[in-house]
Coordinates of C-alpha atoms and ligand atoms in Angstrom, one line a residue:
Chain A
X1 CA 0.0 0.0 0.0
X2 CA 1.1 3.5 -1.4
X3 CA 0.6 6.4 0.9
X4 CA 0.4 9.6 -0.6
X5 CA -0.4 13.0 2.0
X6 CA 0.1 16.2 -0.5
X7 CA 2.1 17.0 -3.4
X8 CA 5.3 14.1 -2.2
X9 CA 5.2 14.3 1.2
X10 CA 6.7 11.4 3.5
X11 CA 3.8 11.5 6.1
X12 CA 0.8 14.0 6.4
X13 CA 1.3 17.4 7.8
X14 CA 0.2 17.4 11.5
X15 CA -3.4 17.0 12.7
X16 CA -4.3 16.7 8.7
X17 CA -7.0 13.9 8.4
X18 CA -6.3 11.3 5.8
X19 CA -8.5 8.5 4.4
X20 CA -7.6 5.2 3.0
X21 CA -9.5 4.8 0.0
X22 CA -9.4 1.4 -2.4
X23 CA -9.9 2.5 -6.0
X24 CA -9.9 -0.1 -8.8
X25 CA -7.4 1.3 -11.5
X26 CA -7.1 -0.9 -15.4
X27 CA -8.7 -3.8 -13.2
X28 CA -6.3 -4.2 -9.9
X29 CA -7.5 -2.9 -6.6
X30 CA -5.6 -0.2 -4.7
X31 CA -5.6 1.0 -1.6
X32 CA -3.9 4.5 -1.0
X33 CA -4.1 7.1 2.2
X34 CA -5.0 10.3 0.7
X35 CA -5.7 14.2 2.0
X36 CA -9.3 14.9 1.1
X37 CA -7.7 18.1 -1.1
X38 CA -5.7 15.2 -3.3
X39 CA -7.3 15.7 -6.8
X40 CA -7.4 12.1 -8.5
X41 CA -4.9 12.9 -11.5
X42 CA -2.5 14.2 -8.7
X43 CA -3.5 10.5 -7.4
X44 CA -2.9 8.6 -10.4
X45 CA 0.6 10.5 -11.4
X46 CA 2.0 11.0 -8.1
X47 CA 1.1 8.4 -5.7
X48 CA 0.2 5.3 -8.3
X49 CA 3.0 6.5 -10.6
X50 CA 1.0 6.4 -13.6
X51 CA 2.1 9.1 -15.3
X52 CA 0.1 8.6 -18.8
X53 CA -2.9 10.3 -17.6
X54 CA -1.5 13.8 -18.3
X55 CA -2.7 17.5 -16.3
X56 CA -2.4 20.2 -19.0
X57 CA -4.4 22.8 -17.6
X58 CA -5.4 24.3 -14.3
X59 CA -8.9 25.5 -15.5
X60 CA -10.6 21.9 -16.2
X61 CA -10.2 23.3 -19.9
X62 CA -8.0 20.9 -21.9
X63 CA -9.3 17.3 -21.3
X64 CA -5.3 15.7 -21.5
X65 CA -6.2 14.0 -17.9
X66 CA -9.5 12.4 -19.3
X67 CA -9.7 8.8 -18.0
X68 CA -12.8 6.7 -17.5
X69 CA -15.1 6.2 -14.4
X70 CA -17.3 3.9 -14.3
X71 CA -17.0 3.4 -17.6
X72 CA -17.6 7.0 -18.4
X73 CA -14.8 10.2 -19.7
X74 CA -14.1 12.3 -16.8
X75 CA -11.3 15.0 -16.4
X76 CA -9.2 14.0 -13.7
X77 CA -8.2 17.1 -12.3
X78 CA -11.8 17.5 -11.7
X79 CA -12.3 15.1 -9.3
X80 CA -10.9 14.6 -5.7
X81 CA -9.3 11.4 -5.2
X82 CA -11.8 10.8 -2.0
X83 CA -14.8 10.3 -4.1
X84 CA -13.0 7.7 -6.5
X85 CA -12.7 5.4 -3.2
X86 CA -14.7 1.7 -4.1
X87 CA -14.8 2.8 -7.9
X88 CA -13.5 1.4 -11.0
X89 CA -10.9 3.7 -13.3
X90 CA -9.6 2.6 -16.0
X91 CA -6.4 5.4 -17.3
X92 CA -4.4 4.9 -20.8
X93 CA -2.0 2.1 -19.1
X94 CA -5.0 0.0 -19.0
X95 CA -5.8 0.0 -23.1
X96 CA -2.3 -2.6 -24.5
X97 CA -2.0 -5.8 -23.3
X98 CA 1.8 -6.9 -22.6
X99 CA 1.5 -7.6 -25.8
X100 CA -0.9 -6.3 -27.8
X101 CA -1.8 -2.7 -28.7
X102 CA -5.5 -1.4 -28.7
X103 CA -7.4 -0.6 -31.6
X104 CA -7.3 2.4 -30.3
X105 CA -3.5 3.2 -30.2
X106 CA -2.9 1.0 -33.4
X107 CA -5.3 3.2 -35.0
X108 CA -3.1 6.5 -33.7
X109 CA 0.2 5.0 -34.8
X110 CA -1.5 4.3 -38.3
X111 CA -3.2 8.1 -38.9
X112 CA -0.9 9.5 -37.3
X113 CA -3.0 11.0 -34.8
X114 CA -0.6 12.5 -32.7
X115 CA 2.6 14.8 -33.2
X116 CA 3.7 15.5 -29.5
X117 CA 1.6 13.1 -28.0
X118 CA 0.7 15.3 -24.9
X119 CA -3.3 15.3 -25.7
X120 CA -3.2 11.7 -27.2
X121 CA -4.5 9.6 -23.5
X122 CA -6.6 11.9 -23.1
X123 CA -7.8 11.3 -26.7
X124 CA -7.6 7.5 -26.4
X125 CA -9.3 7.1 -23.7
X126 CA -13.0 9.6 -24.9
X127 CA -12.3 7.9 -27.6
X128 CA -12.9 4.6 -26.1
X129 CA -15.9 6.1 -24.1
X130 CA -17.3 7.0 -27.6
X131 CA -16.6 3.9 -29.7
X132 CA -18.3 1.5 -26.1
X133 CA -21.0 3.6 -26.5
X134 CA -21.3 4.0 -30.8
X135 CA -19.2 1.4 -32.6
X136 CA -19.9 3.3 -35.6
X137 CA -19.4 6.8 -35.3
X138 CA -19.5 9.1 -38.0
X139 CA -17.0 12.1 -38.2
X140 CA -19.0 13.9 -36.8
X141 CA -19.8 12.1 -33.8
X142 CA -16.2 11.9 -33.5
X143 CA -14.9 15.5 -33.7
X144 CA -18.1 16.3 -31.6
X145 CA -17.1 13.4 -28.7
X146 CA -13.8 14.7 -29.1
X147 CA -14.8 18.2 -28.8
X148 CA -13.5 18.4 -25.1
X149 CA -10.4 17.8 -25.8
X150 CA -7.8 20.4 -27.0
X151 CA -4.5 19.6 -29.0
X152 CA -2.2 22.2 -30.0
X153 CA -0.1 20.2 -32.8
X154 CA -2.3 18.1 -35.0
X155 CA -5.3 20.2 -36.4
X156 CA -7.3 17.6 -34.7
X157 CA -7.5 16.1 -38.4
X158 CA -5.4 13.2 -38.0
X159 CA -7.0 12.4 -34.6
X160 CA -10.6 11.9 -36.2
X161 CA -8.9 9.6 -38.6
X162 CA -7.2 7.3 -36.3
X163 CA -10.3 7.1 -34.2
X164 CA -12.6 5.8 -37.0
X165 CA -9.7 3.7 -38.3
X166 CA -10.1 2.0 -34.9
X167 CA -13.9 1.7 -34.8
X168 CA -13.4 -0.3 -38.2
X169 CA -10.9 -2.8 -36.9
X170 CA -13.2 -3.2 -33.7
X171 CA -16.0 -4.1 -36.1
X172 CA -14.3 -6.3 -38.0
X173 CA -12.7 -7.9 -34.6
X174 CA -16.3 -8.6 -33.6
X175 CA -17.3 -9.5 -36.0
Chain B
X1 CA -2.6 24.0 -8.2
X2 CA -3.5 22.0 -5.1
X3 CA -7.3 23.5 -3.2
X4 CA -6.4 24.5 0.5
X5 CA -7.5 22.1 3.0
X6 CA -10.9 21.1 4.1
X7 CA -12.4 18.8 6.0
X8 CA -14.8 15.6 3.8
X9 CA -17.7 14.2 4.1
X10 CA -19.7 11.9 2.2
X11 CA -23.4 11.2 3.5
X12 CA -25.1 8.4 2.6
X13 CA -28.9 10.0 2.6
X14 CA -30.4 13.5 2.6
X15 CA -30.9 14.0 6.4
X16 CA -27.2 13.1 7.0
X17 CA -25.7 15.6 4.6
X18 CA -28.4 18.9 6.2
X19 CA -26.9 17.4 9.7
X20 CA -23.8 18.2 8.7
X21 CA -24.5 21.3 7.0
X22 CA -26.4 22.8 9.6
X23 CA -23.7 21.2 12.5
X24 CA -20.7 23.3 10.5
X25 CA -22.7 26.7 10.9
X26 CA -22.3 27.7 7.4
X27 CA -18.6 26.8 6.8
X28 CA -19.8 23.4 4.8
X29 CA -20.4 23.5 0.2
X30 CA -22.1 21.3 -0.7
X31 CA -20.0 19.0 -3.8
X32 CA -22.0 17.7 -6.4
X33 CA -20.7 17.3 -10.4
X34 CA -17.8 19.4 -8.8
X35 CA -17.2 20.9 -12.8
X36 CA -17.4 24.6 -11.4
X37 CA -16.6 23.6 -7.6
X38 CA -13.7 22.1 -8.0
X39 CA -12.1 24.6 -10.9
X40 CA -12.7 27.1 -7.8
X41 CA -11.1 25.2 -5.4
X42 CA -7.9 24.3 -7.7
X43 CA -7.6 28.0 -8.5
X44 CA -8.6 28.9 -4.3
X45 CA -11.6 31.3 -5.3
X46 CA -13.3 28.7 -2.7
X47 CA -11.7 27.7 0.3
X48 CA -14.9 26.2 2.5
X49 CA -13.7 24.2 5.6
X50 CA -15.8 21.1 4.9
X51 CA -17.2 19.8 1.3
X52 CA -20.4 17.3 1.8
X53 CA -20.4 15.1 -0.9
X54 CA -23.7 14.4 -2.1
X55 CA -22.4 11.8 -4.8
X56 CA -23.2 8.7 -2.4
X57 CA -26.8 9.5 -2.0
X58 CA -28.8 7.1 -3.8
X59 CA -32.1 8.2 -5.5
X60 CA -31.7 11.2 -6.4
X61 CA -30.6 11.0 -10.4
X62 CA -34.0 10.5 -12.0
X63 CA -35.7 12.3 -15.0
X64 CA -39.3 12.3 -14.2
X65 CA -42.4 13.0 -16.6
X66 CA -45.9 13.1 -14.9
X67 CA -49.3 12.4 -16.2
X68 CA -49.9 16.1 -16.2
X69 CA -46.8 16.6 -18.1
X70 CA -44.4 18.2 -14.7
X71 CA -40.7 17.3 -15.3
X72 CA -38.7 16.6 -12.2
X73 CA -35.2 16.4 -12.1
X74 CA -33.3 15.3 -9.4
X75 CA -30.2 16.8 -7.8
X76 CA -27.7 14.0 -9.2
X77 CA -28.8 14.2 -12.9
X78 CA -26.0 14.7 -14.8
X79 CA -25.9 16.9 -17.8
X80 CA -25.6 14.2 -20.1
X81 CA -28.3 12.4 -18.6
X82 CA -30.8 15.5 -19.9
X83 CA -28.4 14.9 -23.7
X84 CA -29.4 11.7 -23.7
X85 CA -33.1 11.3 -22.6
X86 CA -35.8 9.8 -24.4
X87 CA -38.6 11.7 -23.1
X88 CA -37.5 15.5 -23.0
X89 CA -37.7 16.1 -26.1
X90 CA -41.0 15.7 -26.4
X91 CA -41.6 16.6 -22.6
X92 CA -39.3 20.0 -22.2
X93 CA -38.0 20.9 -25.9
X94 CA -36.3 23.8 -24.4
X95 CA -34.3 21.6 -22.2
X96 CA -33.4 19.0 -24.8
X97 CA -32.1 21.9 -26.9
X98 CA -29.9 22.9 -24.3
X99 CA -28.1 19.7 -22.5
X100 CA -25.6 19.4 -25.8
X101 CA -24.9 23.0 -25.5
X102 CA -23.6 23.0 -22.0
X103 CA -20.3 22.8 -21.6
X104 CA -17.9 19.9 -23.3
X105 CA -19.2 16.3 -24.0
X106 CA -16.5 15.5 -20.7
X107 CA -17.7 17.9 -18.1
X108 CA -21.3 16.8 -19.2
X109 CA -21.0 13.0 -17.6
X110 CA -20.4 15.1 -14.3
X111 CA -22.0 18.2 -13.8
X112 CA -25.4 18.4 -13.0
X113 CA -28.8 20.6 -14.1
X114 CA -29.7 21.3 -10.2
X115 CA -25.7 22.4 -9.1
X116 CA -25.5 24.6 -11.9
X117 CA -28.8 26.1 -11.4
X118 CA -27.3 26.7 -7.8
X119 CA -24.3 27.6 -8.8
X120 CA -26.2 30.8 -10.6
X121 CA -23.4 31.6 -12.9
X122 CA -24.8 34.8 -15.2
X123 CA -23.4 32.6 -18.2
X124 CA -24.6 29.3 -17.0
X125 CA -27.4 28.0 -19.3
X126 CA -29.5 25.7 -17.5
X127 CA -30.3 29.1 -14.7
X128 CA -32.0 30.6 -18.1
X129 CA -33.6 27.7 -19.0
X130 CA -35.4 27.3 -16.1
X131 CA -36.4 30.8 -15.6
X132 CA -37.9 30.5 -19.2
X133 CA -40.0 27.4 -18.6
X134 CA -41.2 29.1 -15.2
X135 CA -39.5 26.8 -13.0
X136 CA -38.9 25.6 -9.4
X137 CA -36.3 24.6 -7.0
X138 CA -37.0 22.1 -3.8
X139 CA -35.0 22.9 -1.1
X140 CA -35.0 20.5 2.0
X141 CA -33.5 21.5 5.3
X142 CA -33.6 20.5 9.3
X143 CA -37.4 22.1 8.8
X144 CA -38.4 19.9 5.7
X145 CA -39.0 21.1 2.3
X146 CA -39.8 24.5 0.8
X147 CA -40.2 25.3 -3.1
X148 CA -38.8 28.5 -4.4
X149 CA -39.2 30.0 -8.3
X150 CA -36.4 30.1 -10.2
X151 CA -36.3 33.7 -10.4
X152 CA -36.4 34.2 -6.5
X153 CA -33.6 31.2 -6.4
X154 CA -31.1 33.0 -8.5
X155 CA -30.4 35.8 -6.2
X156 CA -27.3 37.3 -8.2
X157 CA -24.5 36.0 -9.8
X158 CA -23.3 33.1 -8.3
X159 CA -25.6 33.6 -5.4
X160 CA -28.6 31.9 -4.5
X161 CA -31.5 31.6 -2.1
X162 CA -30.5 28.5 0.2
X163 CA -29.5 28.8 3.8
X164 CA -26.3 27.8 4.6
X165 CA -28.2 24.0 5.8
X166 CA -30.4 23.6 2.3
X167 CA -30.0 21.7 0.1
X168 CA -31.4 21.8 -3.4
X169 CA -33.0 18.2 -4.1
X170 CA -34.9 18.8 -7.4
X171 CA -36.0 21.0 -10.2
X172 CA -39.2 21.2 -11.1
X173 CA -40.9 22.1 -14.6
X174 CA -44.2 22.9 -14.1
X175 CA -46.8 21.0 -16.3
X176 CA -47.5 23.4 -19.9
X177 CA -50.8 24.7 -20.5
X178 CA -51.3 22.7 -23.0
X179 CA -48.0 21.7 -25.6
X180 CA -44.7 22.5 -23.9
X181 CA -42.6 24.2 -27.1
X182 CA -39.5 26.1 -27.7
X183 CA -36.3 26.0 -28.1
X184 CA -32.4 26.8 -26.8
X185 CA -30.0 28.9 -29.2
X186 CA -26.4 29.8 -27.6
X187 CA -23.6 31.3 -29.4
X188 CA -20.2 29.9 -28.3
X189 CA -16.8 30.7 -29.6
X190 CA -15.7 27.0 -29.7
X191 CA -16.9 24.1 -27.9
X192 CA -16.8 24.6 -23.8
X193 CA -16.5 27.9 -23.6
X194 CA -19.1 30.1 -22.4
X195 CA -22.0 31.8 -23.9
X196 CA -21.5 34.6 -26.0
X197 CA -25.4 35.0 -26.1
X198 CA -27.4 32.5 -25.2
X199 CA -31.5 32.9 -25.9
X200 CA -34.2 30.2 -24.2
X201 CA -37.8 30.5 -25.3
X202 CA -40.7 28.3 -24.1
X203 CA -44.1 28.6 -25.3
X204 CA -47.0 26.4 -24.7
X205 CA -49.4 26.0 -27.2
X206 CA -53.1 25.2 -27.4
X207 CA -53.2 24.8 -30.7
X208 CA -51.8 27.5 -33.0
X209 CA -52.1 29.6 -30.1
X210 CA -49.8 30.9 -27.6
X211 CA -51.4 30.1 -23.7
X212 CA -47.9 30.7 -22.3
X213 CA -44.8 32.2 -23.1
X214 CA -41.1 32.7 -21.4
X215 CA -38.0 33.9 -22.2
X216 CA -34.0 34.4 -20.3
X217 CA -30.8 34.7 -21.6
X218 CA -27.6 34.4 -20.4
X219 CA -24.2 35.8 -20.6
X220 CA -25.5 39.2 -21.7
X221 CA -25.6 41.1 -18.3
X222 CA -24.6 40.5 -14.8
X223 CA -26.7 38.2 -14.0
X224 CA -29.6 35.7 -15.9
X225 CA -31.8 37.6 -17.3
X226 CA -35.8 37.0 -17.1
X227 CA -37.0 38.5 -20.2
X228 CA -40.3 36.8 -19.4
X229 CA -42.5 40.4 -19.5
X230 CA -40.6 41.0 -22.8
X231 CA -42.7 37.7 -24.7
X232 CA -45.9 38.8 -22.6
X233 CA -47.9 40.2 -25.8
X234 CA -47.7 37.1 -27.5
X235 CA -49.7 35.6 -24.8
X236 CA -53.7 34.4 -26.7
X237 CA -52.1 35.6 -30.0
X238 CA -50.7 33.2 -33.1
X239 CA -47.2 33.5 -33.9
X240 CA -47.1 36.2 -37.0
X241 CA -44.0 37.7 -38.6
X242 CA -45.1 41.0 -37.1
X243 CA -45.4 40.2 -33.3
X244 CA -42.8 37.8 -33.8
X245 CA -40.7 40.8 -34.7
X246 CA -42.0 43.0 -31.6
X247 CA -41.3 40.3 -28.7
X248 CA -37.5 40.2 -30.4
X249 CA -37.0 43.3 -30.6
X250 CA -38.5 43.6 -26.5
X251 CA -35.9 40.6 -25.5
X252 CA -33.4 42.5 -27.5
X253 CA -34.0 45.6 -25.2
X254 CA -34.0 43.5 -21.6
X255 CA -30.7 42.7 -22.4
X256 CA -27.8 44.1 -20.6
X257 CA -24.7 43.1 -22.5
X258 CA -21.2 44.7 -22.1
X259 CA -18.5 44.7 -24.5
X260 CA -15.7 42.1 -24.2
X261 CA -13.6 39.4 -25.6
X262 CA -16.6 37.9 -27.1
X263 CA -18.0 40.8 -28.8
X264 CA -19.6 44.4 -28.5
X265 CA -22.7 45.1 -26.6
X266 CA -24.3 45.8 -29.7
X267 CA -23.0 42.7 -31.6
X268 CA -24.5 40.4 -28.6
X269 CA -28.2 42.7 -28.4
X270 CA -28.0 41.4 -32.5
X271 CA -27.2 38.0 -31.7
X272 CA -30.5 37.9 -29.4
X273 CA -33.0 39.7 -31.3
X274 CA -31.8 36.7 -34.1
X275 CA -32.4 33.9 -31.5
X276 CA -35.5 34.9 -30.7
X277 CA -36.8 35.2 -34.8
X278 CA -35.0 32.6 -35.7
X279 CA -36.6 30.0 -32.5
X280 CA -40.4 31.9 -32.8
X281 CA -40.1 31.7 -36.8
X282 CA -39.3 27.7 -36.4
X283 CA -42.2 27.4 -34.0
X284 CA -44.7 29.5 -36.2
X285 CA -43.7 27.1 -39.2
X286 CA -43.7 23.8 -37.2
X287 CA -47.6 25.1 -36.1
X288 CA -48.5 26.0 -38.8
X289 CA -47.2 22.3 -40.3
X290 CA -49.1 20.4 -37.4
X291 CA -52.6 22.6 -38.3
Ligands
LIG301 C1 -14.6 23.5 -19.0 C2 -15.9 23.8 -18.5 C3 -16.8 24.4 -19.3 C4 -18.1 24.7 -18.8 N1 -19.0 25.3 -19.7 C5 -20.3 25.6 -19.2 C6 -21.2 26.2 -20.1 O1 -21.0 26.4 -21.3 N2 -22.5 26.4 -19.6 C7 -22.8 26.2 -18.3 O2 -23.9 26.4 -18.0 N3 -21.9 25.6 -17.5 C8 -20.6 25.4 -17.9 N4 -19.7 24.8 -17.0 C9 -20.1 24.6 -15.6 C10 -20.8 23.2 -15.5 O3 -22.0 23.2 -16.1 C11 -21.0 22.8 -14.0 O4 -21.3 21.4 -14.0 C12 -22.2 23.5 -13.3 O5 -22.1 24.9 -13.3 C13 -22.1 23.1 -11.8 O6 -22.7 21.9 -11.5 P1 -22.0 20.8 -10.7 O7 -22.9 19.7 -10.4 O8 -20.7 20.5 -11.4 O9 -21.8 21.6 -9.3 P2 -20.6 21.7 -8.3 O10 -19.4 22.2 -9.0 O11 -20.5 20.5 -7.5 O12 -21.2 22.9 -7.4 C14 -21.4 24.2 -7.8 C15 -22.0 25.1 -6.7 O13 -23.4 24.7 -6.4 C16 -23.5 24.2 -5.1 N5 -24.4 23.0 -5.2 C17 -24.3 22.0 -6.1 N6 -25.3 21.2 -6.0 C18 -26.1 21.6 -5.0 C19 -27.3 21.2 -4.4 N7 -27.9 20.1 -4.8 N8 -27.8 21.9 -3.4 C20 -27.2 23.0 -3.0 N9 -26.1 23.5 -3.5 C21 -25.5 22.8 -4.5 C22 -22.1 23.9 -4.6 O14 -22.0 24.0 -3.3 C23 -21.3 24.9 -5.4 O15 -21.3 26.1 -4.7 C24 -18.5 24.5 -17.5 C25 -17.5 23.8 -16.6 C26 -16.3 23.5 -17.1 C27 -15.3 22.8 -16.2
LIG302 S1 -5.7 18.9 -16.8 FE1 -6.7 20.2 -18.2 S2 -8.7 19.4 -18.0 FE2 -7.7 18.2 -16.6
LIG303 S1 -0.3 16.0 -30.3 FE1 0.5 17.7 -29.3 S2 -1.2 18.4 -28.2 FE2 -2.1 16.9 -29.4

């Protein structure tokens, strides 16, 4: 068990409560002392040290820390880590097997979907919210699931390709 | 940025969470979607001493339509929750207008109608909603429950009518006389970002004819605007280019923009007076159609 107080401290300040929480993260329970103020990102990067999920902004403006609750997109940076306590998560560590990649990522490396790579999790994993939901998105109902998401490099045109590029191979794969 | 410190709690029921609002004598928010909360607390515009978090209550994420055609939404429905239903577009048009309109698809699986409604930002769009449709808060604290209109609930920007051990359970949308109608049109300047102009008109209809009619705005003055007396005259009338033209111009007027970043007062009174022709011209032709 990780314990994690503030930013990287050793223990918690004195007199500051903490709570152990167990999250589920990519499928694997963990259980993780945390300061109420501990926003889940700041969870996930710091004390987990899974650093995929990505914190762009401080505004809740740029969707790089997306990553799925319950099944469903959230930002991150947006939640405290408290309220993630008896949840399932699932961040961008959780999409390739040892040794497989997702549909998802195959379908980035492919189009080309990303240049820096700094939005692309974040990306992935609405991506993967919208394609559970819509196996067979149009552009459209891409760029517009995607629309909470900013990228500074690509022009976003790339991104819509890799995405659809994925929900083919799905198909076909269940098919 | 990290919040400052505060204290958590997360209630299982109703009763639990107003003991512990009224116990902390007014230093207690309440946290619900925590997509406006929690951007304050990051950046410390909010530093409250304990958060309740509402999240664990079970019960109260529901969309309800009654026989009598009143909509009531309860204080854990998510935004995308009113994108996605199957009944309000046929039960609340003006809602089902709006839900894709708020914010980004992201913030929308966790923000909800009734926290922004409390949350009473001038911009916020579902505040104008509601104040078009006529609407109603329910409020439940150590006393029980009290209802309060809309536009007695939104006391000024970001300020509302709860005491400090309220808490808002559900909205209300009181049944139409007759068909609920109407529509949502906001101007953004990309995806997530706030209104430029938003314009919400709701009209019930018996018949061709207009029994009720509403109207707010938002993100053109300090506060949401009630532009309610400014769609009075088309009250027993049918929708004609003419009046159509007069209640625009009247919404046009109650406006109160300022010029910024988004555009010039004048620009934003435009973009209004063109909601409100372009949503009562669609009504007027989709009437006319059904007669
Ligand atoms: C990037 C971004 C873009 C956005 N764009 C828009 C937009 O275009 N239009 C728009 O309208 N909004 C927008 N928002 C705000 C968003 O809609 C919020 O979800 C909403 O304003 C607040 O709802 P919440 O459930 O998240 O409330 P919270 O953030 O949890 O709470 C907000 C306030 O309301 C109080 N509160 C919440 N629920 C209750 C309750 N049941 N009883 C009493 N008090 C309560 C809280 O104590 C707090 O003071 C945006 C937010 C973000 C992060
Ligand atoms: S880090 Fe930018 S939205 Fe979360
Ligand atoms: S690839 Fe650089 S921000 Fe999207």
């Amino acid at each position: 068990m990780s314990s994690l107080y503030d930013e990287v401290a050793p223990a918690p300040a004195e007199g500051v409560p903490t709570r152990r929480i167990t999250v589920t993260v990519n499928g694997e329970p963990r259980t993780i002392d945390v300061e109420p103020r501990l926003l889940l990102a700041h969870m996930l990067r710091q004390g987990l040290k899974l650093t995929g999920t990505h914190s762009g902004c401080d505004t809740s403006n740029c969707g790089a820390c997306t990553i799925l609750f319950e099944g469903r997109p959230i930002k991150s940076c947006t939640m405290l880590a408290v309220q993630a306590d008896g949840h399932s998560i699932e961040t961008v560590e959780g999409l390739a097997t040892s040794s497989e990649l997702h549909p998802i990522q195959e379908g980035f490396k492919q189009e080309h979907g990303l240049q820096c790579g700094f939005c692309t999790p974040g990306m992935m994993m609405a991506s993967k919210a919208l394609l559970e939901k819509n196996p067979n998105p149009t552009e459209d109902e891409v760029r517009w699931a995607l629309s909470g998401n900013l990228c500074r490099c690509t022009g976003y045109q790339n991104i819509v390709k890799s995405v659809l590029w994925a929900a083919e191979k799905m198909r076909a794969e269940s098919n | 940025m990290y919040p400052s410190r505060f204290g958590y709690e997360s209630p299982k029921t109703v009763e639990e969470a107003i003991a512990i609002l009224d116990a902390s004598g007014g230093e207690a928010k309440i946290l619900a979607g925590g997509q406006s909360l929690v951007p304050m607390l990051k950046l410390r515009f909010a530093a409250p001493e304990m958060l309740v978090d509402i999240n664990n209550i079970d019960g109260l994420r529901y969309i309800n339509v009654e026989a009598d055609g009143t909509v009531r939404i309860g204080a854990l429905t998510r935004h995308e929750d009113l994108e996605y239903s199957d009944v309000l577009p046929t039960a609340s048009p003006v809602l089902a207008a709006a839900a894709h309109l708020v914010a980004d698809p992201i913030v929308r699986t966790r923000g909800t109608f009734v926290g922004s409604v409390c949350h009473a930002d001038p911009q916020g769009d579902w505040a104008a909603a509601m104040t078009a449709l006529g609407g109603h808060i329910v409020a439940q604290g150590p006393n029980g429950k009290r209802t309060i209109e809309v536009k007695d609930f939104v006391v000024g920007p970001f300020q509302n009518a709860l005491a400090y051990n309220e808490i808002a359970i559900e909205a209300v949308i009181p049944a139409p006389k007759g068909k609920s109608t109407g529509s949502y049109l906001k101007l953004e300047r990309r995806v997530g970002d706030f209104a430029t102009a938003s314009v919400a008109v709701s009209l019930d209809m018996v018949g061709d004819v207009v029994a009720r009619a509403g109207s707010a705005l938002a993100g053109v003055g300090g506060r949401t605007i009630d532009a309610t007396d400014a769609v009075a005259s088309l009250v027993g009338q049918k929708l004609t280019e003419e009046n159509i033209k007069t209640a625009a111009e009247a919404v046009a007027a109650a406006a109160e923009p300022r010029s910024d970043h988004r555009g010039t007062s004048d620009y934003k009174r435009q973009i209004v007076k063109t909601f409100v022709i372009r949503i009562l011209t669609g009504l007027a032709e989709s009437s006319q159609k059904a007669a």
